[in-house]
């Protein structure tokens, strides 16, 4: 008597979960392509999103088959990536044909016989994986207002993605966006923000201040939220008014089970101001922690003729690579020197000729 075919989803839910925990990626990107969603496996190891000392942007320089540096155009694109530490995932998303891309239809067709299971597996994935979003447009569409993809598998996905449990938002935005938040927020209500800005900036501002809290409030299963923020400008993060930037947080921290982690670039001691900035770990919101981390130091500079060059701009701590010390001790030393009104950058520049861009 022939044995009937069985699928993973014909087993109890607990066993299904166990099976697919080994098959589904632990981190995924959800992004928009036109008016459809795209699912992409994240290439970063679990818990390895944070900027390390050695990852200052030079590591993004691709090599050819012989190991020599590739074209500056490729390196420039990687340095400019709005996906921040997920720049490699951005490259895969731009490629679209890479074997590293997580294709839901291929993955599921190999493992599931019943097409009715596609939506169930997708729902399981957004409940168990860390979901990364790297732009405001995608974030706005989590309420299901846009159609899901029309590929064989994706056409069966549920339109809303409201079952996300772990959400990571990574945004590397223009400096003008942060300036707009600071310029308008003190005097006007958030509803009026952006009324005199360029349309693109006005939309981004409204997305951050109004639609972000609205969207997050609909994610009833959300327990972990991670915000990684930076700008595409060369100079110190200290230009940004962190208090204006993080002003939406109190509107969506009410659930007691929601844990929020905010990652921002390190502040420069010379320009740090209590009225504008937060000290590490001192967010004034319940269940929220703040971490200041090392920032990208290689940047793209566009020349008048249209060509680009890669430039190195040091940031705090400036003494990295100058003094051979443990990084934590070096940072503490330089912070103390600045607070004692020593101009560390000027002293180093006069000694070895290094330049620095502060504000």
Short mmCIF file of C-alpha atoms in Angstrom, two decimals:
data_model
loop_
_atom_site.label_atom_id
_atom_site.label_comp_id
_atom_site.label_asym_id
_atom_site.label_seq_id
_atom_site.Cartn_x
_atom_site.Cartn_y
_atom_site.Cartn_z
CA UNK A 1 0.00 0.00 0.00
CA UNK A 2 1.65 3.27 -1.07
CA UNK A 3 2.47 5.63 1.73
CA UNK A 4 0.87 9.04 1.41
CA UNK A 5 3.16 12.02 1.18
CA UNK A 6 3.47 14.13 4.27
CA UNK A 7 4.73 17.65 4.70
CA UNK A 8 6.31 19.42 7.65
CA UNK A 9 3.09 21.32 8.19
CA UNK A 10 1.05 18.15 8.64
CA UNK A 11 2.77 17.69 12.00
CA UNK A 12 1.85 19.44 15.26
CA UNK A 13 2.67 23.13 15.50
CA UNK A 14 5.43 22.64 18.06
CA UNK A 15 7.28 20.19 15.81
CA UNK A 16 6.74 22.43 12.78
CA UNK A 17 8.36 25.28 14.67
CA UNK A 18 11.32 23.08 15.60
CA UNK A 19 11.81 21.88 12.01
CA UNK A 20 11.67 25.29 10.41
CA UNK A 21 13.87 26.86 13.07
CA UNK A 22 16.70 24.97 11.37
CA UNK A 23 15.59 25.83 7.85
CA UNK A 24 14.46 29.44 7.97
CA UNK A 25 16.96 32.31 8.33
CA UNK A 26 17.26 33.81 11.80
CA UNK A 27 17.43 37.33 10.35
CA UNK A 28 15.66 38.69 7.29
CA UNK A 29 15.36 41.97 5.43
CA UNK A 30 11.99 43.16 4.18
CA UNK A 31 12.21 45.92 1.59
CA UNK A 32 10.14 47.41 -1.20
CA UNK A 33 10.68 46.85 -4.89
CA UNK A 34 8.21 49.10 -6.59
CA UNK A 35 4.94 48.49 -4.77
CA UNK A 36 5.80 44.93 -3.67
CA UNK A 37 7.66 43.51 -0.70
CA UNK A 38 10.91 41.59 -1.11
CA UNK A 39 12.30 39.12 1.46
CA UNK A 40 16.06 38.77 1.75
CA UNK A 41 18.17 36.72 4.15
CA UNK A 42 20.49 38.87 6.28
CA UNK A 43 24.18 38.10 5.77
CA UNK A 44 25.35 39.36 9.15
CA UNK A 45 25.94 36.79 11.88
CA UNK A 46 23.49 36.95 14.75
CA UNK A 47 24.32 39.79 17.12
CA UNK A 48 27.05 41.15 14.83
CA UNK A 49 25.40 44.35 13.62
CA UNK A 50 27.45 46.68 15.75
CA UNK A 51 30.30 48.68 14.27
CA UNK A 52 33.69 47.29 15.20
CA UNK A 53 36.94 49.25 15.37
CA UNK A 54 38.35 47.67 12.24
CA UNK A 55 35.17 48.15 10.20
CA UNK A 56 35.66 51.81 9.37
CA UNK A 57 34.65 51.45 5.73
CA UNK A 58 37.95 50.29 4.31
CA UNK A 59 36.70 46.74 4.66
CA UNK A 60 34.01 47.52 2.06
CA UNK A 61 36.57 47.87 -0.72
CA UNK A 62 35.94 44.91 -3.04
CA UNK A 63 38.73 42.90 -4.66
CA UNK A 64 39.00 41.35 -8.09
CA UNK A 65 39.82 37.69 -8.72
CA UNK A 66 43.52 38.36 -8.15
CA UNK A 67 42.96 40.03 -4.80
CA UNK A 68 43.64 43.57 -6.00
CA UNK A 69 41.29 46.46 -5.12
CA UNK A 70 38.34 46.76 -7.48
CA UNK A 71 36.95 49.95 -8.98
CA UNK A 72 36.30 53.02 -6.87
CA UNK A 73 32.74 53.08 -8.20
CA UNK A 74 31.93 49.83 -6.41
CA UNK A 75 33.63 50.95 -3.22
CA UNK A 76 31.82 54.29 -3.36
CA UNK A 77 28.47 52.56 -3.67
CA UNK A 78 29.23 50.38 -0.65
CA UNK A 79 30.34 53.39 1.41
CA UNK A 80 27.21 55.31 0.47
CA UNK A 81 24.86 52.46 1.34
CA UNK A 82 21.86 53.66 3.32
CA UNK A 83 21.71 50.20 4.91
CA UNK A 84 24.59 51.06 7.28
CA UNK A 85 26.20 47.90 8.73
CA UNK A 86 24.00 45.87 6.35
CA UNK A 87 25.78 47.23 3.27
CA UNK A 88 26.53 43.69 2.03
CA UNK A 89 22.83 42.86 2.18
CA UNK A 90 22.19 46.05 0.21
CA UNK A 91 24.57 44.81 -2.50
CA UNK A 92 22.67 41.53 -2.70
CA UNK A 93 19.35 43.35 -2.91
CA UNK A 94 20.69 45.53 -5.72
CA UNK A 95 22.02 42.47 -7.54
CA UNK A 96 18.77 40.56 -7.30
CA UNK A 97 20.20 37.53 -9.10
CA UNK A 98 22.80 36.48 -6.56
CA UNK A 99 22.67 32.94 -5.25
CA UNK A 100 22.92 34.42 -1.76
CA UNK A 101 19.47 35.94 -2.02
CA UNK A 102 16.81 34.13 -0.05
CA UNK A 103 14.19 33.19 -2.62
CA UNK A 104 11.00 32.20 -0.80
CA UNK A 105 9.49 30.39 -3.78
CA UNK A 106 12.59 28.23 -4.34
CA UNK A 107 13.06 27.55 -0.64
CA UNK A 108 9.48 26.54 0.00
CA UNK A 109 8.99 24.52 -3.19
CA UNK A 110 11.84 22.23 -2.12
CA UNK A 111 10.39 21.61 1.33
CA UNK A 112 6.63 22.01 1.21
CA UNK A 113 4.22 20.23 -1.09
CA UNK A 114 1.10 22.14 -0.15
CA UNK A 115 0.94 25.66 -1.56
CA UNK A 116 -1.46 26.59 1.22
CA UNK A 117 1.52 26.38 3.57
CA UNK A 118 3.40 29.33 2.10
CA UNK A 119 1.52 31.91 4.13
CA UNK A 120 1.93 29.84 7.29
CA UNK A 121 5.69 29.59 6.83
CA UNK A 122 6.01 33.30 6.14
CA UNK A 123 3.99 34.04 9.25
CA UNK A 124 6.24 31.72 11.25
CA UNK A 125 9.31 33.46 9.87
CA UNK A 126 8.22 36.96 10.86
CA UNK A 127 7.35 35.64 14.32
CA UNK A 128 10.72 33.96 14.89
CA UNK A 129 13.30 35.92 12.88
CA UNK A 130 14.74 39.36 13.47
CA UNK A 131 13.09 41.51 10.80
CA UNK A 132 15.36 44.25 9.46
CA UNK A 133 13.97 47.34 7.74
CA UNK A 134 16.33 49.91 6.26
CA UNK A 135 14.07 52.63 4.87
CA UNK A 136 11.07 54.65 5.99
CA UNK A 137 8.92 53.73 2.99
CA UNK A 138 9.00 50.03 3.86
CA UNK A 139 8.32 50.81 7.50
CA UNK A 140 5.23 52.78 6.57
CA UNK A 141 3.85 49.85 4.61
CA UNK A 142 3.90 47.32 7.43
CA UNK A 143 0.22 48.02 7.92
CA UNK A 144 -0.49 46.16 4.70
CA UNK A 145 -1.58 49.07 2.55
CA UNK A 146 0.62 47.86 -0.32
CA UNK A 147 0.26 44.55 -2.10
CA UNK A 148 2.58 41.70 -1.26
CA UNK A 149 4.78 40.26 -4.03
CA UNK A 150 3.12 38.39 -6.87
CA UNK A 151 5.59 35.51 -7.20
CA UNK A 152 4.22 31.99 -6.81
CA UNK A 153 4.86 31.86 -3.10
CA UNK A 154 4.51 35.48 -2.15
CA UNK A 155 1.07 35.87 -3.68
CA UNK A 156 -0.17 33.74 -0.80
CA UNK A 157 1.44 35.82 1.91
CA UNK A 158 -0.89 37.68 4.27
CA UNK A 159 -0.92 41.39 3.29
CA UNK A 160 -0.18 42.80 6.77
CA UNK A 161 3.07 42.02 8.55
CA UNK A 162 1.68 42.71 11.97
CA UNK A 163 3.01 39.60 13.71
CA UNK A 164 6.62 40.77 13.93
CA UNK A 165 8.18 40.08 17.32
CA UNK A 166 11.74 41.35 16.81
CA UNK A 167 12.16 44.46 14.67
CA UNK A 168 15.43 46.15 13.76
CA UNK A 169 15.25 49.55 12.01
CA UNK A 170 18.48 50.74 10.39
CA UNK A 171 18.45 54.22 8.85
CA UNK A 172 21.30 56.21 7.34
CA UNK A 173 19.66 59.44 6.23
CA UNK A 174 20.77 62.81 4.80
CA UNK A 175 21.98 65.45 7.24
CA UNK A 176 19.15 67.72 6.06
CA UNK A 177 16.63 65.29 7.56
CA UNK A 178 18.16 65.66 11.03
CA UNK A 179 18.47 69.42 10.64
CA UNK A 180 14.79 69.58 9.70
CA UNK A 181 13.80 67.76 12.88
CA UNK A 182 15.76 70.17 15.03
CA UNK A 183 14.68 73.31 13.19
CA UNK A 184 10.98 72.65 13.30
CA UNK A 185 10.37 70.58 16.39
CA UNK A 186 10.89 73.19 19.14
CA UNK A 187 8.32 75.68 17.86
CA UNK A 188 5.72 73.62 16.05
CA UNK A 189 3.68 70.54 16.66
CA UNK A 190 4.81 67.40 14.90
CA UNK A 191 1.82 67.65 12.58
CA UNK A 192 3.09 70.94 11.20
CA UNK A 193 6.64 69.67 10.83
CA UNK A 194 7.94 69.72 7.29
CA UNK A 195 5.43 72.21 5.93
CA UNK A 196 8.18 74.44 4.54
CA UNK A 197 10.62 71.67 3.66
CA UNK A 198 11.33 70.04 0.33
CA UNK A 199 8.64 67.43 -0.38
CA UNK A 200 11.01 64.48 0.09
CA UNK A 201 12.32 65.78 3.41
CA UNK A 202 8.83 66.70 4.57
CA UNK A 203 7.64 63.16 3.86
CA UNK A 204 10.58 61.63 5.69
CA UNK A 205 10.01 63.90 8.68
CA UNK A 206 6.33 62.99 8.87
CA UNK A 207 7.20 59.30 8.53
CA UNK A 208 9.57 59.49 11.46
CA UNK A 209 7.53 61.66 13.80
CA UNK A 210 3.99 60.58 12.99
CA UNK A 211 3.79 57.37 11.03
CA UNK A 212 6.55 55.52 12.86
CA UNK A 213 4.68 55.61 16.20
CA UNK A 214 1.42 54.82 14.44
CA UNK A 215 2.88 51.80 12.65
CA UNK A 216 4.67 50.45 15.70
CA UNK A 217 1.53 50.75 17.79
CA UNK A 218 -0.10 48.22 15.47
CA UNK A 219 2.60 45.59 16.00
CA UNK A 220 0.87 43.99 18.98
CA UNK A 221 3.38 41.11 19.24
CA UNK A 222 6.45 43.33 19.17
CA UNK A 223 8.75 42.71 22.16
CA UNK A 224 12.15 43.89 20.87
CA UNK A 225 12.87 47.04 18.89
CA UNK A 226 16.34 48.07 17.77
CA UNK A 227 17.02 51.49 16.22
CA UNK A 228 20.34 52.07 14.45
CA UNK A 229 20.67 55.65 13.19
CA UNK A 230 23.36 57.63 11.41
CA UNK A 231 23.67 60.20 8.64
CA UNK A 232 25.56 60.24 5.36
CA UNK A 233 27.60 63.33 6.23
CA UNK A 234 31.36 63.18 6.82
CA UNK A 235 31.57 65.18 10.02
CA UNK A 236 30.87 64.41 13.66
CA UNK A 237 27.52 63.02 14.74
CA UNK A 238 27.52 65.76 17.38
CA UNK A 239 25.83 68.01 14.81
CA UNK A 240 22.61 66.06 15.39
CA UNK A 241 20.10 66.98 18.07
CA UNK A 242 19.54 63.54 19.55
CA UNK A 243 16.69 64.71 21.75
CA UNK A 244 14.71 65.93 18.75
CA UNK A 245 15.53 62.76 16.85
CA UNK A 246 14.35 60.40 19.58
CA UNK A 247 11.31 62.45 20.56
CA UNK A 248 8.86 59.87 19.07
CA UNK A 249 10.04 57.10 21.43
CA UNK A 250 7.79 57.99 24.38
CA UNK A 251 4.76 57.53 22.13
CA UNK A 252 5.40 53.81 21.64
CA UNK A 253 7.14 52.65 24.82
CA UNK A 254 3.92 52.12 26.77
CA UNK A 255 3.85 48.31 26.46
CA UNK A 256 5.80 47.07 29.46
CA UNK A 257 7.12 44.09 27.51
CA UNK A 258 8.68 46.18 24.71
CA UNK A 259 12.45 46.45 25.04
CA UNK A 260 14.11 49.22 22.99
CA UNK A 261 17.78 49.49 22.09
CA UNK A 262 19.04 52.64 20.35
CA UNK A 263 22.45 52.68 18.64
CA UNK A 264 23.89 56.05 17.63
CA UNK A 265 27.41 57.16 16.63
CA UNK A 266 29.74 58.36 19.34
CA UNK A 267 29.53 61.99 20.35
CA UNK A 268 32.54 64.27 20.29
CA UNK A 269 33.32 65.46 23.86
CA UNK A 270 34.05 68.97 22.63
CA UNK A 271 30.57 69.41 21.14
CA UNK A 272 28.45 67.28 23.46
CA UNK A 273 25.64 69.30 25.07
CA UNK A 274 23.10 68.05 27.60
CA UNK A 275 20.32 70.07 25.96
CA UNK A 276 20.89 68.30 22.63
CA UNK A 277 22.46 64.95 23.43
CA UNK A 278 22.07 61.86 25.60
CA UNK A 279 24.88 60.28 27.56
CA UNK A 280 25.33 56.57 26.91
CA UNK A 281 22.72 54.51 28.70
CA UNK A 282 20.75 57.51 29.99
CA UNK A 283 17.66 57.53 27.78
CA UNK A 284 14.80 58.99 29.77
CA UNK A 285 12.32 56.40 28.54
CA UNK A 286 11.16 53.20 30.15
CA UNK A 287 12.72 49.95 28.89
CA UNK A 288 15.04 51.85 26.54
CA UNK A 289 18.83 51.71 26.38
CA UNK A 290 21.23 53.85 24.38
CA UNK A 291 24.63 52.88 23.01
CA UNK A 292 27.05 55.20 21.23
CA UNK A 293 29.30 53.26 18.86
CA UNK A 294 32.19 53.86 16.50
CA UNK A 295 31.32 55.45 13.20
CA UNK A 296 32.35 54.80 9.61
CA UNK A 297 35.51 56.80 8.78
CA UNK A 298 35.90 56.29 5.04
CA UNK A 299 33.53 58.45 3.01
CA UNK A 300 32.85 59.42 -0.59
CA UNK A 301 33.74 62.93 -1.73
CA UNK A 302 32.31 64.13 -5.05
CA UNK A 303 34.55 66.46 -7.03
CA UNK A 304 33.31 69.32 -9.21
CA UNK A 305 34.03 67.33 -12.36
CA UNK A 306 31.72 64.54 -11.29
CA UNK A 307 34.45 62.13 -10.23
CA UNK A 308 34.56 60.72 -6.73
CA UNK A 309 37.33 59.98 -4.31
CA UNK A 310 37.43 58.14 -1.01
CA UNK A 311 38.50 60.28 1.93
CA UNK A 312 39.32 59.33 5.51
CA UNK A 313 37.81 61.53 8.22
CA UNK A 314 38.68 60.72 11.80
CA UNK A 315 36.10 60.98 14.53
CA UNK A 316 36.13 60.51 18.27
CA UNK A 317 38.19 58.85 19.54
CA UNK A 318 40.72 60.57 17.32
CA UNK A 319 43.71 58.74 18.79
CA UNK A 320 42.82 55.36 17.28
CA UNK A 321 45.86 54.35 15.26
CA UNK A 322 47.95 57.12 16.80
CA UNK A 323 48.58 55.65 20.25
CA UNK A 324 48.91 51.92 20.85
CA UNK A 325 46.50 51.43 23.75
CA UNK A 326 43.53 49.34 24.67
CA UNK A 327 40.61 51.00 22.91
CA UNK A 328 38.55 51.53 26.06
CA UNK A 329 41.51 53.06 27.90
CA UNK A 330 42.34 55.23 24.88
CA UNK A 331 38.77 56.48 24.62
CA UNK A 332 38.69 57.32 28.33
CA UNK A 333 42.02 59.15 28.04
CA UNK A 334 40.93 61.22 25.07
CA UNK A 335 37.57 62.04 26.63
CA UNK A 336 39.34 63.31 29.74
CA UNK A 337 41.78 65.39 27.67
CA UNK A 338 38.90 67.07 25.84
CA UNK A 339 37.04 67.79 29.05
CA UNK A 340 40.24 69.40 30.38
CA UNK A 341 40.09 71.68 27.31
CA UNK A 342 43.00 70.08 25.48
CA UNK A 343 42.60 70.22 21.70
CA UNK A 344 43.65 66.66 20.89
CA UNK A 345 43.06 66.98 17.16
CA UNK A 346 45.10 70.14 16.81
CA UNK A 347 47.98 68.63 18.77
CA UNK A 348 48.02 65.51 16.62
CA UNK A 349 47.61 67.47 13.39
CA UNK A 350 50.54 69.72 14.27
CA UNK A 351 52.63 66.68 15.09
CA UNK A 352 51.89 64.30 12.21
CA UNK A 353 49.70 66.37 9.86
CA UNK A 354 46.40 64.54 10.19
CA UNK A 355 43.22 66.48 9.47
CA UNK A 356 39.88 66.17 11.17
CA UNK A 357 36.35 67.27 10.37
CA UNK A 358 34.42 68.18 13.49
CA UNK A 359 31.41 70.41 12.89
#
